[in-house]
GROMACS .gro file of C-alpha atoms in nm:
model
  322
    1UNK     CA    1  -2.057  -0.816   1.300
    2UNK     CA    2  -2.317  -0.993   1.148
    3UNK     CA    3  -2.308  -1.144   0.751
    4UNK     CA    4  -2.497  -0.854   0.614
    5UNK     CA    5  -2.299  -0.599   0.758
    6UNK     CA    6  -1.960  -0.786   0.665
    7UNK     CA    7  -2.119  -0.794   0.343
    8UNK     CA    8  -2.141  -0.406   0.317
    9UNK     CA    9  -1.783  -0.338   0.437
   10UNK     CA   10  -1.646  -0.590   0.188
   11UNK     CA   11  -1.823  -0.476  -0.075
   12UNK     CA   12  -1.710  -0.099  -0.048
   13UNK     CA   13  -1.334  -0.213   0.008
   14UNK     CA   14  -1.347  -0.325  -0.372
   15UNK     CA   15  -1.510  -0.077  -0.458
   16UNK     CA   16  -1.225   0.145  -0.311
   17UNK     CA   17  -0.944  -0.121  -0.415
   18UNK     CA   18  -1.118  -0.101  -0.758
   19UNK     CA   19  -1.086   0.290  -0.784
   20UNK     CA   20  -0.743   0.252  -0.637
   21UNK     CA   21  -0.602  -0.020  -0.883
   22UNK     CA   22  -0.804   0.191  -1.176
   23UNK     CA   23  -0.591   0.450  -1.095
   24UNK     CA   24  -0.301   0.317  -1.102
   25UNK     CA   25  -0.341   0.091  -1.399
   26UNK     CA   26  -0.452   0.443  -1.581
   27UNK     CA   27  -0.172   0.625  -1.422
   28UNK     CA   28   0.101   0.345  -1.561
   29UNK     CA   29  -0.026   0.393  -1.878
   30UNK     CA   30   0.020   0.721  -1.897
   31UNK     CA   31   0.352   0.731  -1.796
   32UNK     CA   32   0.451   0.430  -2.028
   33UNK     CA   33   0.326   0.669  -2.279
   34UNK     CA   34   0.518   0.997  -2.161
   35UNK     CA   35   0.827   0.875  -2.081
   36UNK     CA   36   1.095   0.746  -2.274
   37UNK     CA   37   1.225   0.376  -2.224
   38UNK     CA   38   1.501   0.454  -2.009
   39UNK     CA   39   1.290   0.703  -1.782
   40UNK     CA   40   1.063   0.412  -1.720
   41UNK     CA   41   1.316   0.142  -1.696
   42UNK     CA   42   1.480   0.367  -1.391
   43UNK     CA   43   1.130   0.440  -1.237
   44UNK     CA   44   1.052   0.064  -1.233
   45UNK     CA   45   1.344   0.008  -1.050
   46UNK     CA   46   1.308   0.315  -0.787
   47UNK     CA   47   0.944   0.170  -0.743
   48UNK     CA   48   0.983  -0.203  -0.671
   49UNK     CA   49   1.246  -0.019  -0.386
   50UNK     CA   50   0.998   0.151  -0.291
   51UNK     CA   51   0.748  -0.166  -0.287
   52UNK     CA   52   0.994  -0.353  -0.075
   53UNK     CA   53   1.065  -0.085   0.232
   54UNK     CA   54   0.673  -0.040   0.264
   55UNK     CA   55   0.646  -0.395   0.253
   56UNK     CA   56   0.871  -0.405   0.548
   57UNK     CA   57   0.675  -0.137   0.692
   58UNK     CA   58   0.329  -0.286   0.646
   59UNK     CA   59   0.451  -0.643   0.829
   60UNK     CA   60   0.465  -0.400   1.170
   61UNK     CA   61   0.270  -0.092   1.146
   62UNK     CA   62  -0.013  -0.303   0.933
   63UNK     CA   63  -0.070  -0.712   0.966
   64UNK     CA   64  -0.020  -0.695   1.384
   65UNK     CA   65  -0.253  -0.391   1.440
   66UNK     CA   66  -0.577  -0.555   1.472
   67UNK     CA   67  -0.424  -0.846   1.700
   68UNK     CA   68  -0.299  -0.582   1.941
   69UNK     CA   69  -0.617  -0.351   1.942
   70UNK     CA   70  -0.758  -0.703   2.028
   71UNK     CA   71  -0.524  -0.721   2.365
   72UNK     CA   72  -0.660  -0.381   2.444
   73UNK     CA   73  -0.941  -0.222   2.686
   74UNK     CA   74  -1.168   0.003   2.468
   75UNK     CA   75  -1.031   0.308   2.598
   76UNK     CA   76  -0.721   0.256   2.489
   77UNK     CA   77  -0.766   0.179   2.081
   78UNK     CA   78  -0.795   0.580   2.038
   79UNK     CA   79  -0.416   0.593   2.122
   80UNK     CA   80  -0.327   0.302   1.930
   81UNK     CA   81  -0.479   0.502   1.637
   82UNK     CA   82  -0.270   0.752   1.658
   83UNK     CA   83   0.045   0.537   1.739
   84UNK     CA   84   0.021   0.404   1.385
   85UNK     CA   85   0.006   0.721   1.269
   86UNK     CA   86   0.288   0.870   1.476
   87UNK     CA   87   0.531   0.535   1.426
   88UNK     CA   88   0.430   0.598   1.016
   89UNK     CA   89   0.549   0.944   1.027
   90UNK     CA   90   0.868   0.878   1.172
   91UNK     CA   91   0.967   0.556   0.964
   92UNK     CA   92   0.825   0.741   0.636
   93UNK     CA   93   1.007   1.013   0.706
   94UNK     CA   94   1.314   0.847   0.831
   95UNK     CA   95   1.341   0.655   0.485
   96UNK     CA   96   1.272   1.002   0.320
   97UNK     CA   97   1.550   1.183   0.510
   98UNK     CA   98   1.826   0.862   0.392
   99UNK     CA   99   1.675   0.891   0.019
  100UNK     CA  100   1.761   1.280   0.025
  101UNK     CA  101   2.129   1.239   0.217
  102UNK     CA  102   2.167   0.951  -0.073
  103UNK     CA  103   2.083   1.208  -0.332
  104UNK     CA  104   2.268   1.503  -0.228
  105UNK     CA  105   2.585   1.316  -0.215
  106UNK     CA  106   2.507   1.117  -0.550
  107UNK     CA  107   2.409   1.471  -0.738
  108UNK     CA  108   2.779   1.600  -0.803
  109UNK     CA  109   2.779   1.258  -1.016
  110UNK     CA  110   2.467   1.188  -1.160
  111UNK     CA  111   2.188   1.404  -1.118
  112UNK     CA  112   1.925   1.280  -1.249
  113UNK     CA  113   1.985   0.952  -1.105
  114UNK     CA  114   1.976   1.132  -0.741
  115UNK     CA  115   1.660   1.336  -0.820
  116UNK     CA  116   1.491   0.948  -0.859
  117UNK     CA  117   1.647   0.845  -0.598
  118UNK     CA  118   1.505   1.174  -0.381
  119UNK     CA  119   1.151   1.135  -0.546
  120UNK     CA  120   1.131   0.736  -0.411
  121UNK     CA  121   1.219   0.881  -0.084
  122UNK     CA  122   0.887   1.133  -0.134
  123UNK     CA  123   0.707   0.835  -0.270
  124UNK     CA  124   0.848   0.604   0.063
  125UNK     CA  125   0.670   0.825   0.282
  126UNK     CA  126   0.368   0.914   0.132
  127UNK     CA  127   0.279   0.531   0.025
  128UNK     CA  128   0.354   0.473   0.420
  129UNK     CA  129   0.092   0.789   0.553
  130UNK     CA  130  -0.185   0.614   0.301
  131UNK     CA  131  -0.155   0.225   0.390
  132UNK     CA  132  -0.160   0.414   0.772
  133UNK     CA  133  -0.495   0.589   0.693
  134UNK     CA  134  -0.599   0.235   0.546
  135UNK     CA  135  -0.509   0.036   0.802
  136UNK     CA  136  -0.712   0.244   1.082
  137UNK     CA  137  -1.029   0.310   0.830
  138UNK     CA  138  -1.030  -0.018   0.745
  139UNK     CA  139  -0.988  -0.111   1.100
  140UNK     CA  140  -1.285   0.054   1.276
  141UNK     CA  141  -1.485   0.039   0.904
  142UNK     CA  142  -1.510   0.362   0.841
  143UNK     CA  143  -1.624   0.255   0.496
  144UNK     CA  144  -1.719   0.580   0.287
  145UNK     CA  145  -1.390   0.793   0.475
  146UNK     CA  146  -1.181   0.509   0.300
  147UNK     CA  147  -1.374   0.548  -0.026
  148UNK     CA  148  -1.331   0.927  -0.061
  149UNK     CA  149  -0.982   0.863   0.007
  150UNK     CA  150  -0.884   0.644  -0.317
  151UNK     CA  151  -1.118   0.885  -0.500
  152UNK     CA  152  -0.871   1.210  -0.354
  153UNK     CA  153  -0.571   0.975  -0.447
  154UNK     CA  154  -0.648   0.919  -0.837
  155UNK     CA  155  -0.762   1.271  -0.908
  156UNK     CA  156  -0.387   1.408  -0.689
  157UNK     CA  157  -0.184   1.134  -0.876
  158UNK     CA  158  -0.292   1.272  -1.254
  159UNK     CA  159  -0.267   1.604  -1.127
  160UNK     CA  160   0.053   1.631  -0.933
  161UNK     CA  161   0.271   1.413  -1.213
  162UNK     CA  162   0.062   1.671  -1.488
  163UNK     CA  163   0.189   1.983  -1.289
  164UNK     CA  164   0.540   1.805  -1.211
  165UNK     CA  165   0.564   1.740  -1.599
  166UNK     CA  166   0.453   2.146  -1.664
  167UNK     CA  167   0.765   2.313  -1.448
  168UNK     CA  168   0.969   2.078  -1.652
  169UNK     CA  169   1.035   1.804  -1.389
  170UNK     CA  170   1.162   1.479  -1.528
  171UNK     CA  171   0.922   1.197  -1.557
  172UNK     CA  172   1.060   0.929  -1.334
  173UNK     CA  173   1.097   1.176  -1.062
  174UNK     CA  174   0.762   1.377  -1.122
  175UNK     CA  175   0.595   1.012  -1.110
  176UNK     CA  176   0.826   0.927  -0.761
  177UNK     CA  177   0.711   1.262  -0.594
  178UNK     CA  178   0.329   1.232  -0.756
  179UNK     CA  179   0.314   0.892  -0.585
  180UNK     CA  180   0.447   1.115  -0.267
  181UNK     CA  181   0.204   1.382  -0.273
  182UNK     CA  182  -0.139   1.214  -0.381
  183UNK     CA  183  -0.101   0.947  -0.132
  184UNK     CA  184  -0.022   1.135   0.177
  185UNK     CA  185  -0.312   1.378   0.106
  186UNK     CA  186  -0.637   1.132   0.115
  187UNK     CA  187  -0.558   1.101   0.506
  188UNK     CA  188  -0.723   1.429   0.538
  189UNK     CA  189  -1.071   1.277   0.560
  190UNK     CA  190  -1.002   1.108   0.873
  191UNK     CA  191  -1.008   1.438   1.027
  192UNK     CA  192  -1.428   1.343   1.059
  193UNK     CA  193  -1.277   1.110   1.309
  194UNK     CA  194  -1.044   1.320   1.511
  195UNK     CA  195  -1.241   1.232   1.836
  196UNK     CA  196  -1.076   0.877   1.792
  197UNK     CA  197  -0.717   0.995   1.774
  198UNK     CA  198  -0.524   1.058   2.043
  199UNK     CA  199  -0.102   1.102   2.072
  200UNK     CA  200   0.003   0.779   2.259
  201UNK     CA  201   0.141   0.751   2.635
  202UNK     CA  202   0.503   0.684   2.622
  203UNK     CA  203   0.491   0.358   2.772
  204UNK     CA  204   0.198   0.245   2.534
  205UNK     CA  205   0.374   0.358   2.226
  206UNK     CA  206   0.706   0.154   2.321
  207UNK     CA  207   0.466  -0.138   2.374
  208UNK     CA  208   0.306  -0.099   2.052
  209UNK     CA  209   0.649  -0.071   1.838
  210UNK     CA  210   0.773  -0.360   2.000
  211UNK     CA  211   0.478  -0.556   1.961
  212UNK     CA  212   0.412  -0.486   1.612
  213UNK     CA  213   0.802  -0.519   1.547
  214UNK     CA  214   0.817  -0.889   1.728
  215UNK     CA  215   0.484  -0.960   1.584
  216UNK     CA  216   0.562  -0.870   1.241
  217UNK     CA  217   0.880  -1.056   1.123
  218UNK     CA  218   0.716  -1.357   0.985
  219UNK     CA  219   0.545  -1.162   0.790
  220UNK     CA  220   0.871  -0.933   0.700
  221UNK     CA  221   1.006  -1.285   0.548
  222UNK     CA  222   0.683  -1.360   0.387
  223UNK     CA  223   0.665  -1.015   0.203
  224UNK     CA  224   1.090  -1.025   0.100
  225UNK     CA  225   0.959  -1.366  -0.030
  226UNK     CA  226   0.695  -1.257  -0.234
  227UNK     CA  227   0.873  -0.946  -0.342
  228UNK     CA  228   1.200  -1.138  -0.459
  229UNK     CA  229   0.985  -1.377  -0.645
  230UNK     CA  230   0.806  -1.091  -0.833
  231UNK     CA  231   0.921  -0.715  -0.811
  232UNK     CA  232   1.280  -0.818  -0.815
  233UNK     CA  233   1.230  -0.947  -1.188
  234UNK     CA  234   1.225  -0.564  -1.264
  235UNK     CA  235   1.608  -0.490  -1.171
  236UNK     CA  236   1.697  -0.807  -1.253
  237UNK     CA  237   1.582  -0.760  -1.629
  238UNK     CA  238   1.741  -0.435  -1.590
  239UNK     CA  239   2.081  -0.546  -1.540
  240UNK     CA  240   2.102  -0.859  -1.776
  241UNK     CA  241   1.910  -0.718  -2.082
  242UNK     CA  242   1.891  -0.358  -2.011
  243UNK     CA  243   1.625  -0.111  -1.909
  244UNK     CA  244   1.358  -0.183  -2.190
  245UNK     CA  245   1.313  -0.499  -2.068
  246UNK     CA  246   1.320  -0.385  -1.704
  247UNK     CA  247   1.043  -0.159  -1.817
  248UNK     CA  248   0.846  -0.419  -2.018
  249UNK     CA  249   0.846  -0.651  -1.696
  250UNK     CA  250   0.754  -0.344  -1.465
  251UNK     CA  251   0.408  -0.297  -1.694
  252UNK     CA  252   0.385  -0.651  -1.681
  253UNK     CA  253   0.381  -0.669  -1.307
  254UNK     CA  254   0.072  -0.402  -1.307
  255UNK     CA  255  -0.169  -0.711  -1.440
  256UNK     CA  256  -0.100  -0.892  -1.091
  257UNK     CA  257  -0.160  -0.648  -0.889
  258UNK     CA  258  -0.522  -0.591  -0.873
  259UNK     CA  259  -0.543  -0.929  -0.749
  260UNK     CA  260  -0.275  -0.881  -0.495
  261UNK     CA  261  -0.418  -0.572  -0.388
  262UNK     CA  262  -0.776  -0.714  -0.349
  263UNK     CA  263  -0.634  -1.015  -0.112
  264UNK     CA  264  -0.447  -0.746   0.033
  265UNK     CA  265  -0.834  -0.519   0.110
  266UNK     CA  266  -0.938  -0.898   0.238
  267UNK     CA  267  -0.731  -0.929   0.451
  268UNK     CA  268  -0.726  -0.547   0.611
  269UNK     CA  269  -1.138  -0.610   0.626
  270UNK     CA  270  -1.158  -0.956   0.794
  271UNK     CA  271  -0.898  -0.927   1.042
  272UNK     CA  272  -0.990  -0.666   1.277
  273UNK     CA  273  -1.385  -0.872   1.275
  274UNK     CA  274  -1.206  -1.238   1.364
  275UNK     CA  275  -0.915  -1.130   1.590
  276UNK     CA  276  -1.121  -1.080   1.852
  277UNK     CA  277  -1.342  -1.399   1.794
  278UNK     CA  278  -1.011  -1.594   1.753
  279UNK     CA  279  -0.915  -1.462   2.116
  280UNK     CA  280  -1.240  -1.591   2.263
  281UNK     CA  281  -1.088  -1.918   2.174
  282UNK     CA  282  -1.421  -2.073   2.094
  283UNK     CA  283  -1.425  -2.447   1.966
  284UNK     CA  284  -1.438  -2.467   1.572
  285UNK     CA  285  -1.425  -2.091   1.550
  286UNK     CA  286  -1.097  -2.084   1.423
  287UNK     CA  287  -1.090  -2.321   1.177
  288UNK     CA  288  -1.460  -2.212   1.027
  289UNK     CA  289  -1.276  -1.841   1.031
  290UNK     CA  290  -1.007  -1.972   0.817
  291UNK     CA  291  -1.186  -2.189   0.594
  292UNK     CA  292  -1.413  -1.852   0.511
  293UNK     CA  293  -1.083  -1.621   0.397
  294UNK     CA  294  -0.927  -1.927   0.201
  295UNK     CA  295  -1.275  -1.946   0.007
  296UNK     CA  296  -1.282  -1.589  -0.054
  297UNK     CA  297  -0.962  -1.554  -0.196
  298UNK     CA  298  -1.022  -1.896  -0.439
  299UNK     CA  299  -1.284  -1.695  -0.534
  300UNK     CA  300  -1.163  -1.398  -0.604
  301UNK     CA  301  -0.844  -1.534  -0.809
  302UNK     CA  302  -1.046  -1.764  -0.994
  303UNK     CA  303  -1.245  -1.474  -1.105
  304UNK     CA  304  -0.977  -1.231  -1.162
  305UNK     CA  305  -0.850  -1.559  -1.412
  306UNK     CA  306  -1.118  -1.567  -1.570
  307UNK     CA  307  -1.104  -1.211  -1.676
  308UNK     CA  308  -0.745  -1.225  -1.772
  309UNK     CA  309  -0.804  -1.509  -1.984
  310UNK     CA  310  -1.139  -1.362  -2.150
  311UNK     CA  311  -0.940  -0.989  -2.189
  312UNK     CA  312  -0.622  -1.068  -2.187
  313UNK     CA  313  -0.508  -0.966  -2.533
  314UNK     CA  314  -0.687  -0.632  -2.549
  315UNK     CA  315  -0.517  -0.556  -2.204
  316UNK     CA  316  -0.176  -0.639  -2.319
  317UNK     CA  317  -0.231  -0.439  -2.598
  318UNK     CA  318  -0.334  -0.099  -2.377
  319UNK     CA  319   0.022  -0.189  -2.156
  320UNK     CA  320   0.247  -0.234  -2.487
  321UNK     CA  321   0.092  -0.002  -2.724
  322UNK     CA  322  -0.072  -0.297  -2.994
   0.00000   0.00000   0.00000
């Protein structure tokens, strides 16, 4: 791929990451606004859960899928497609079906506790269908399929927690189950590419789980890491100070992640171009391949700095209501 075209897939993943992280920021707005303290507090906690088991997820079905497309004849990649989408469907809905056993036996006790607890279950598996759907557009650039995606996304999120909140569903759980439905449903564009799915062989499917399982568990660390030093402030606030501050420190945590997230859109673009350059073990290539994301990503933090520190205080005062 040459600079101009690396250029143009770049450029639209921000400009889907920047619909995406929009959307969110919007959408954790309005529900600081709708619900009460408490609600929030609870939903901060069932999310940063819910952060940490895709997390997991990602380090296998998401990091080690361009190295092992890279391994592949062409002929086969149409099959790893639809492995990640297979494997994500059963882990998603695996950590769904333990959410809902957890709630049924917790709802004799405390109901609404186990209707969050169902709802981060719903939002387990539909975060895990759309970082699927992003992986593979991402992967073979399918550029404006990924676009109309996060654009599908924002306009189901509003909508689903609106009608959730309309047949009287409480807010951390109509926000859980939102964040269940709206991402799940922008993987119907990819249906323009049906030609390059295909159900796995048995044999290649084992290979890919193990593969992306072996492959994946530095990263696992790396992400437990990153989430202990960050989204684990949330129920740690919780339980010392009480679930306002768990909540303040949950909006707090929404002004990193547009950064995150756009390292994050990095890293999904420039993979699947260098992996197979990397493989061709050409002198120097590696190093000039590494020096590029590193300068990148300065970039883009130093930037995303700069903004904080220019609009900082009328951003704080949108997330705490000054």
């Amino acid at each position: 791929m040459n600079r101009r075209n690396l250029a143009t897939v770049f450029a639209t993943g921000l400009a889907e990451q920047a619909v995406s992280s929009a959307g969110n920021f919007g959408f954790i707005l309005w529900l600081a606004g709708t619900m009460t303290t408490e609600e929030f507090g609870w939903f901060g906690i069932a999310w940063t859960i819910v952060t940490l088991v895709e997390s997991w997820f990602w380090s296998a079905l998401g990091h080690p899928v361009p190295a092992l497309v890279a391994r592949l004849p062409a002929s086969r990649v149409r099959e790893v497609n639809g492995a990640v989408f297979v494997a994500s469907f059963w882990v998603g809905g695996t950590a769904l079906a333990i959410a809902l056993v957890a709630a049924g036996a917790m709802f004799a006790i405390r109901p609404d506790l186990a209707l969050i607890v169902g709802g981060a279950g719903a939002a387990a598996f539909g975060l895990r269908i759309q970082q699927a759907f992003k992986r593979v557009t991402y992967l073979h650039h399918w550029r404006l399929t990924s676009l109309l995606g996060a654009m599908i996304y924002v306009v189901l999120l509003f909508a689903s927690y609106w009608l959730g909140m309309q047949y009287g569903m409480e807010g951390a759980t109509s926000a859980l189950v939102s964040w269940g439905v709206a991402p799940a449903a922008p993987a119907t564009p990819i249906v323009r590419y049906r030609q390059q799915l295909a159900y796995p062989a048995v044999a290649l499917f084992r290979w890919f789980l193990w593969s992306a399982v072996t492959t994946g568990r530095p990263y696992a660390v790396s992400a437990s890491l990153y989430w202990l030093s960050t989204f684990s402030l949330v129920p740690i606030a919780s339980l010392l100070f009480g679930l306002g501050a768990g909540a303040h420190v949950r909006l707090l945590l929404t002004l990193v992640s547009p950064a995150t997230q756009s390292f994050a859109v990095l890293n999904s673009i420039l993979v699947p171009v260098f992996a197979p350059e990397i493989r061709s073990k050409v002198g120097g290539v590696r190093q000039q391949l590494a020096v590029t994301a590193i300068a990148l990503m300065l970039a883009i933090g130093a930037a995303y700095a700069v903004c904080l520190l220019l609009f900082g205080d009328p951003i704080l005062g949108l997330l705490f209501g000054e």
